[in-house]
mmCIF file of N, CA and C in Angstrom:
data_model
loop_
_atom_site.group_PDB
_atom_site.id
_atom_site.type_symbol
_atom_site.label_atom_id
_atom_site.label_comp_id
_atom_site.label_asym_id
_atom_site.label_seq_id
_atom_site.Cartn_x
_atom_site.Cartn_y
_atom_site.Cartn_z
ATOM 1 N N UNK F 1 -3.382 -0.471 -11.093
ATOM 2 C CA UNK F 1 -2.765 -0.616 -12.406
ATOM 3 C C UNK F 1 -1.914 0.623 -12.672
ATOM 4 N N UNK F 2 -0.866 0.419 -13.396
ATOM 5 C CA UNK F 2 0.062 1.488 -13.708
ATOM 6 C C UNK F 2 -0.175 2.024 -15.128
ATOM 7 N N UNK F 3 0.076 3.276 -15.337
ATOM 8 C CA UNK F 3 0.012 3.812 -16.698
ATOM 9 C C UNK F 3 1.006 3.065 -17.588
ATOM 10 N N UNK F 4 0.626 2.873 -18.829
ATOM 11 C CA UNK F 4 1.504 2.173 -19.779
ATOM 12 C C UNK F 4 1.252 2.645 -21.191
ATOM 13 N N UNK F 5 2.264 2.462 -22.028
ATOM 14 C CA UNK F 5 2.110 2.710 -23.463
ATOM 15 C C UNK F 5 1.606 1.424 -24.098
ATOM 16 N N UNK F 6 0.534 1.512 -24.852
ATOM 17 C CA UNK F 6 -0.036 0.363 -25.528
ATOM 18 C C UNK F 6 -0.206 0.751 -27.003
ATOM 19 N N UNK F 7 0.175 -0.155 -27.887
ATOM 20 C CA UNK F 7 0.031 0.170 -29.298
ATOM 21 C C UNK F 7 -0.080 -1.049 -30.166
ATOM 22 N N UNK F 8 -0.219 -0.797 -31.441
ATOM 23 C CA UNK F 8 -0.257 -1.876 -32.429
ATOM 24 C C UNK F 8 0.600 -1.460 -33.614
ATOM 25 N N UNK F 9 1.081 -2.438 -34.315
ATOM 26 C CA UNK F 9 1.902 -2.136 -35.478
ATOM 27 C C UNK F 9 1.732 -3.227 -36.516
ATOM 28 N N UNK F 10 2.079 -2.868 -37.727
ATOM 29 C CA UNK F 10 2.068 -3.838 -38.823
ATOM 30 C C UNK F 10 3.124 -3.423 -39.822
ATOM 31 N N UNK F 11 3.791 -4.382 -40.389
ATOM 32 C CA UNK F 11 4.810 -4.089 -41.389
ATOM 33 C C UNK F 11 5.933 -3.231 -40.868
ATOM 34 N N UNK F 12 6.254 -3.355 -39.575
ATOM 35 C CA UNK F 12 7.331 -2.584 -39.002
ATOM 36 C C UNK F 12 6.980 -1.140 -38.679
ATOM 37 N N UNK F 13 5.743 -0.743 -38.896
ATOM 38 C CA UNK F 13 5.290 0.619 -38.622
ATOM 39 C C UNK F 13 4.286 0.621 -37.477
ATOM 40 N N UNK F 14 4.372 1.617 -36.611
ATOM 41 C CA UNK F 14 3.394 1.754 -35.519
ATOM 42 C C UNK F 14 2.110 2.306 -36.103
ATOM 43 N N UNK F 15 1.015 1.562 -35.897
ATOM 44 C CA UNK F 15 -0.308 2.022 -36.366
ATOM 45 C C UNK F 15 -0.953 2.969 -35.371
ATOM 46 N N UNK F 16 -0.903 2.596 -34.100
ATOM 47 C CA UNK F 16 -1.523 3.420 -33.067
ATOM 48 C C UNK F 16 -0.771 3.219 -31.760
ATOM 49 N N UNK F 17 -0.766 4.263 -30.946
ATOM 50 C CA UNK F 17 -0.080 4.218 -29.654
ATOM 51 C C UNK F 17 -0.907 5.058 -28.675
ATOM 52 N N UNK F 18 -1.127 4.502 -27.499
ATOM 53 C CA UNK F 18 -1.958 5.161 -26.490
ATOM 54 C C UNK F 18 -1.283 5.064 -25.119
ATOM 55 N N UNK F 19 -1.641 6.004 -24.249
ATOM 56 C CA UNK F 19 -1.344 5.854 -22.836
ATOM 57 C C UNK F 19 -2.633 5.324 -22.222
ATOM 58 N N UNK F 20 -2.488 4.197 -21.528
ATOM 59 C CA UNK F 20 -3.647 3.497 -20.947
ATOM 60 C C UNK F 20 -3.484 3.458 -19.425
ATOM 61 N N UNK F 21 -4.543 3.811 -18.697
ATOM 62 C CA UNK F 21 -4.562 3.707 -17.249
ATOM 63 C C UNK F 21 -5.831 2.969 -16.869
ATOM 64 N N UNK F 22 -5.661 1.946 -16.042
ATOM 65 C CA UNK F 22 -6.773 1.135 -15.578
ATOM 66 C C UNK F 22 -7.640 0.632 -16.735
ATOM 67 N N UNK F 23 -6.979 0.235 -17.803
ATOM 68 C CA UNK F 23 -7.667 -0.336 -18.953
ATOM 69 C C UNK F 23 -8.363 0.670 -19.857
ATOM 70 N N UNK F 24 -8.212 1.967 -19.578
ATOM 71 C CA UNK F 24 -8.877 2.990 -20.391
ATOM 72 C C UNK F 24 -7.844 3.851 -21.097
ATOM 73 N N UNK F 25 -8.086 4.106 -22.387
ATOM 74 C CA UNK F 25 -7.236 5.024 -23.136
ATOM 75 C C UNK F 25 -7.401 6.413 -22.563
ATOM 76 N N UNK F 26 -6.290 6.999 -22.098
ATOM 77 C CA UNK F 26 -6.357 8.349 -21.559
ATOM 78 C C UNK F 26 -5.739 9.373 -22.483
ATOM 79 N N UNK F 27 -4.900 8.919 -23.408
ATOM 80 C CA UNK F 27 -4.239 9.840 -24.300
ATOM 81 C C UNK F 27 -3.845 9.101 -25.571
ATOM 82 N N UNK F 28 -4.094 9.689 -26.713
ATOM 83 C CA UNK F 28 -3.690 9.114 -27.991
ATOM 84 C C UNK F 28 -2.416 9.799 -28.461
ATOM 85 N N UNK F 29 -1.423 8.993 -28.765
ATOM 86 C CA UNK F 29 -0.151 9.500 -29.292
ATOM 87 C C UNK F 29 -0.332 9.620 -30.795
ATOM 88 N N UNK F 30 -0.178 10.811 -31.321
ATOM 89 C CA UNK F 30 -0.365 11.014 -32.752
ATOM 90 C C UNK F 30 0.831 10.485 -33.542
ATOM 91 N N UNK F 31 0.607 10.097 -34.800
ATOM 92 C CA UNK F 31 1.685 9.502 -35.598
ATOM 93 C C UNK F 31 2.902 10.407 -35.786
ATOM 94 N N UNK F 32 2.697 11.712 -35.762
ATOM 95 C CA UNK F 32 3.838 12.613 -35.967
ATOM 96 C C UNK F 32 4.609 12.896 -34.675
ATOM 97 N N UNK F 33 4.186 12.319 -33.547
ATOM 98 C CA UNK F 33 4.839 12.541 -32.271
ATOM 99 C C UNK F 33 6.020 11.582 -32.116
ATOM 100 N N UNK F 34 7.134 12.077 -31.648
ATOM 101 C CA UNK F 34 8.310 11.243 -31.440
ATOM 102 C C UNK F 34 8.100 10.295 -30.263
ATOM 103 N N UNK F 35 8.746 9.150 -30.292
ATOM 104 C CA UNK F 35 8.619 8.161 -29.206
ATOM 105 C C UNK F 35 9.125 8.763 -27.903
ATOM 106 N N UNK F 36 10.125 9.631 -27.959
ATOM 107 C CA UNK F 36 10.616 10.264 -26.739
ATOM 108 C C UNK F 36 9.545 11.142 -26.111
ATOM 109 N N UNK F 37 8.728 11.801 -26.931
ATOM 110 C CA UNK F 37 7.624 12.603 -26.433
ATOM 111 C C UNK F 37 6.584 11.694 -25.784
ATOM 112 N N UNK F 38 6.322 10.546 -26.402
ATOM 113 C CA UNK F 38 5.357 9.598 -25.849
ATOM 114 C C UNK F 38 5.834 9.101 -24.473
ATOM 115 N N UNK F 39 7.126 8.818 -24.350
ATOM 116 C CA UNK F 39 7.663 8.365 -23.068
ATOM 117 C C UNK F 39 7.595 9.470 -22.029
ATOM 118 N N UNK F 40 7.900 10.695 -22.437
ATOM 119 C CA UNK F 40 7.800 11.832 -21.508
ATOM 120 C C UNK F 40 6.354 12.012 -21.045
ATOM 121 N N UNK F 41 5.379 11.838 -21.930
ATOM 122 C CA UNK F 41 3.973 11.919 -21.550
ATOM 123 C C UNK F 41 3.605 10.801 -20.580
ATOM 124 N N UNK F 42 4.130 9.607 -20.819
ATOM 125 C CA UNK F 42 3.890 8.490 -19.903
ATOM 126 C C UNK F 42 4.413 8.821 -18.514
ATOM 127 N N UNK F 43 5.639 9.319 -18.444
ATOM 128 C CA UNK F 43 6.210 9.710 -17.153
ATOM 129 C C UNK F 43 5.342 10.791 -16.501
ATOM 130 N N UNK F 44 4.869 11.717 -17.305
ATOM 131 C CA UNK F 44 4.018 12.787 -16.798
ATOM 132 C C UNK F 44 2.731 12.277 -16.180
ATOM 133 N N UNK F 45 2.184 11.185 -16.705
ATOM 134 C CA UNK F 45 0.945 10.651 -16.124
ATOM 135 C C UNK F 45 1.156 10.175 -14.710
ATOM 136 N N UNK F 46 2.351 9.672 -14.403
ATOM 137 C CA UNK F 46 2.629 9.262 -13.032
ATOM 138 C C UNK F 46 2.573 10.463 -12.088
ATOM 139 N N UNK F 47 3.079 11.617 -12.556
ATOM 140 C CA UNK F 47 3.055 12.828 -11.747
ATOM 141 C C UNK F 47 1.660 13.402 -11.641
ATOM 142 N N UNK F 48 0.958 13.474 -12.777
ATOM 143 C CA UNK F 48 -0.372 14.063 -12.785
ATOM 144 C C UNK F 48 -1.324 13.317 -11.842
ATOM 145 N N UNK F 49 -1.276 11.987 -11.884
ATOM 146 C CA UNK F 49 -2.170 11.172 -11.067
ATOM 147 C C UNK F 49 -1.562 10.744 -9.737
ATOM 148 N N UNK F 50 -0.365 11.283 -9.438
ATOM 149 C CA UNK F 50 0.322 10.991 -8.176
ATOM 150 C C UNK F 50 0.472 9.477 -7.937
ATOM 151 N N UNK F 51 0.998 8.782 -8.921
ATOM 152 C CA UNK F 51 1.211 7.345 -8.862
ATOM 153 C C UNK F 51 2.699 7.079 -8.776
ATOM 154 N N UNK F 52 3.076 6.196 -7.855
ATOM 155 C CA UNK F 52 4.490 5.802 -7.750
ATOM 156 C C UNK F 52 4.823 4.842 -8.876
ATOM 157 N N UNK F 53 6.073 4.917 -9.322
ATOM 158 C CA UNK F 53 6.522 3.960 -10.341
ATOM 159 C C UNK F 53 6.471 2.543 -9.781
ATOM 160 N N UNK F 54 6.198 1.561 -10.642
ATOM 161 C CA UNK F 54 6.220 0.165 -10.151
ATOM 162 C C UNK F 54 7.641 -0.199 -9.712
ATOM 163 N N UNK F 55 7.749 -0.944 -8.638
ATOM 164 C CA UNK F 55 9.053 -1.287 -8.063
ATOM 165 C C UNK F 55 9.954 -1.958 -9.102
ATOM 166 N N UNK F 56 9.382 -2.844 -9.899
ATOM 167 C CA UNK F 56 10.183 -3.578 -10.885
ATOM 168 C C UNK F 56 10.779 -2.694 -11.966
ATOM 169 N N UNK F 57 10.219 -1.510 -12.200
ATOM 170 C CA UNK F 57 10.701 -0.652 -13.255
ATOM 171 C C UNK F 57 11.201 0.712 -12.783
ATOM 172 N N UNK F 58 11.297 0.896 -11.469
ATOM 173 C CA UNK F 58 11.655 2.188 -10.891
ATOM 174 C C UNK F 58 12.988 2.706 -11.431
ATOM 175 N N UNK F 59 13.983 1.850 -11.536
ATOM 176 C CA UNK F 59 15.291 2.276 -12.031
ATOM 177 C C UNK F 59 15.207 2.729 -13.484
ATOM 178 N N UNK F 60 14.419 2.029 -14.271
ATOM 179 C CA UNK F 60 14.252 2.402 -15.681
ATOM 180 C C UNK F 60 13.568 3.760 -15.810
ATOM 181 N N UNK F 61 12.504 3.969 -15.058
ATOM 182 C CA UNK F 61 11.819 5.256 -15.106
ATOM 183 C C UNK F 61 12.724 6.390 -14.625
ATOM 184 N N UNK F 62 13.506 6.142 -13.581
ATOM 185 C CA UNK F 62 14.432 7.157 -13.071
ATOM 186 C C UNK F 62 15.478 7.481 -14.116
ATOM 187 N N UNK F 63 15.952 6.455 -14.821
ATOM 188 C CA UNK F 63 16.914 6.653 -15.897
ATOM 189 C C UNK F 63 16.294 7.497 -17.007
ATOM 190 N N UNK F 64 15.091 7.184 -17.406
ATOM 191 C CA UNK F 64 14.419 7.930 -18.463
ATOM 192 C C UNK F 64 14.183 9.376 -18.055
ATOM 193 N N UNK F 65 13.817 9.589 -16.775
ATOM 194 C CA UNK F 65 13.664 10.967 -16.300
ATOM 195 C C UNK F 65 14.973 11.738 -16.439
ATOM 196 N N UNK F 66 16.065 11.115 -16.032
ATOM 197 C CA UNK F 66 17.365 11.786 -16.075
ATOM 198 C C UNK F 66 17.789 12.088 -17.510
ATOM 199 N N UNK F 67 17.580 11.143 -18.418
ATOM 200 C CA UNK F 67 18.037 11.296 -19.794
ATOM 201 C C UNK F 67 17.094 12.162 -20.628
ATOM 202 N N UNK F 68 15.807 11.850 -20.601
ATOM 203 C CA UNK F 68 14.851 12.566 -21.460
ATOM 204 C C UNK F 68 14.414 13.905 -20.915
ATOM 205 N N UNK F 69 14.269 13.993 -19.602
ATOM 206 C CA UNK F 69 13.722 15.197 -19.010
ATOM 207 C C UNK F 69 14.796 16.055 -18.327
ATOM 208 N N UNK F 70 16.036 15.552 -18.315
ATOM 209 C CA UNK F 70 17.118 16.303 -17.699
ATOM 210 C C UNK F 70 16.971 16.427 -16.191
ATOM 211 N N UNK F 71 16.241 15.492 -15.592
ATOM 212 C CA UNK F 71 16.027 15.517 -14.140
ATOM 213 C C UNK F 71 17.137 14.735 -13.457
ATOM 214 N N UNK F 72 18.311 15.355 -13.427
ATOM 215 C CA UNK F 72 19.502 14.725 -12.846
ATOM 216 C C UNK F 72 19.501 15.008 -11.339
ATOM 217 N N UNK F 73 18.880 14.116 -10.576
ATOM 218 C CA UNK F 73 18.749 14.305 -9.137
ATOM 219 C C UNK F 73 19.677 13.361 -8.406
ATOM 220 N N UNK F 74 19.803 13.580 -7.115
ATOM 221 C CA UNK F 74 20.594 12.655 -6.280
ATOM 222 C C UNK F 74 20.016 11.271 -6.347
ATOM 223 N N UNK F 75 18.680 11.161 -6.367
ATOM 224 C CA UNK F 75 18.038 9.851 -6.457
ATOM 225 C C UNK F 75 18.404 9.169 -7.753
ATOM 226 N N UNK F 76 18.433 9.932 -8.845
ATOM 227 C CA UNK F 76 18.811 9.340 -10.136
ATOM 228 C C UNK F 76 20.224 8.817 -10.089
ATOM 229 N N UNK F 77 21.130 9.570 -9.488
ATOM 230 C CA UNK F 77 22.526 9.120 -9.415
ATOM 231 C C UNK F 77 22.677 7.871 -8.563
ATOM 232 N N UNK F 78 21.876 7.781 -7.501
ATOM 233 C CA UNK F 78 21.951 6.598 -6.627
ATOM 234 C C UNK F 78 21.336 5.379 -7.289
ATOM 235 N N UNK F 79 20.191 5.577 -7.935
ATOM 236 C CA UNK F 79 19.411 4.459 -8.460
ATOM 237 C C UNK F 79 19.861 3.942 -9.821
ATOM 238 N N UNK F 80 20.282 4.834 -10.652
ATOM 239 C CA UNK F 80 20.522 4.455 -12.037
ATOM 240 C C UNK F 80 21.946 3.936 -12.207
ATOM 241 N N UNK F 81 22.019 2.658 -12.375
ATOM 242 C CA UNK F 81 23.262 2.027 -12.746
ATOM 243 C C UNK F 81 22.968 1.125 -13.925
ATOM 244 N N UNK F 82 23.940 0.879 -14.713
ATOM 245 C CA UNK F 82 23.728 0.018 -15.879
ATOM 246 C C UNK F 82 23.245 -1.353 -15.462
ATOM 247 N N UNK F 83 23.792 -1.891 -14.400
ATOM 248 C CA UNK F 83 23.387 -3.222 -13.938
ATOM 249 C C UNK F 83 21.905 -3.261 -13.571
ATOM 250 N N UNK F 84 21.429 -2.250 -12.828
ATOM 251 C CA UNK F 84 20.012 -2.203 -12.448
ATOM 252 C C UNK F 84 19.131 -2.019 -13.677
ATOM 253 N N UNK F 85 19.568 -1.160 -14.579
ATOM 254 C CA UNK F 85 18.802 -0.911 -15.802
ATOM 255 C C UNK F 85 18.649 -2.214 -16.590
ATOM 256 N N UNK F 86 19.736 -2.931 -16.789
ATOM 257 C CA UNK F 86 19.675 -4.159 -17.538
ATOM 258 C C UNK F 86 18.826 -5.219 -16.819
ATOM 259 N N UNK F 87 18.897 -5.223 -15.509
ATOM 260 C CA UNK F 87 18.075 -6.156 -14.725
ATOM 261 C C UNK F 87 16.605 -5.840 -14.922
ATOM 262 N N UNK F 88 16.229 -4.545 -14.859
ATOM 263 C CA UNK F 88 14.841 -4.151 -15.053
ATOM 264 C C UNK F 88 14.350 -4.548 -16.448
ATOM 265 N N UNK F 89 15.208 -4.321 -17.438
ATOM 266 C CA UNK F 89 14.799 -4.627 -18.822
ATOM 267 C C UNK F 89 14.645 -6.123 -19.054
ATOM 268 N N UNK F 90 15.354 -6.927 -18.273
ATOM 269 C CA UNK F 90 15.264 -8.388 -18.416
ATOM 270 C C UNK F 90 13.948 -8.943 -17.880
ATOM 271 N N UNK F 91 13.282 -8.195 -17.000
ATOM 272 C CA UNK F 91 12.028 -8.699 -16.393
ATOM 273 C C UNK F 91 10.890 -8.397 -17.274
#
């Protein structure tokens, strides 16, 4: 299983948000934390636990790394195209 952001909301507001790995809450995202910080923490869990990104979302994660974390690598330039990003988001 891959790390993921899981949450609940009501009335257009996020009530709770967690990083979940193998069905267990590993980190609670506090209400005052920005969504970009939550995504950066999610990406960090892949590194901490030495987990490869899922194939279906690899381009999206690489894009997020480049944009949010400033990790502009050769791999990011090769992998991240608008077409691939949109394809990943459609799945």
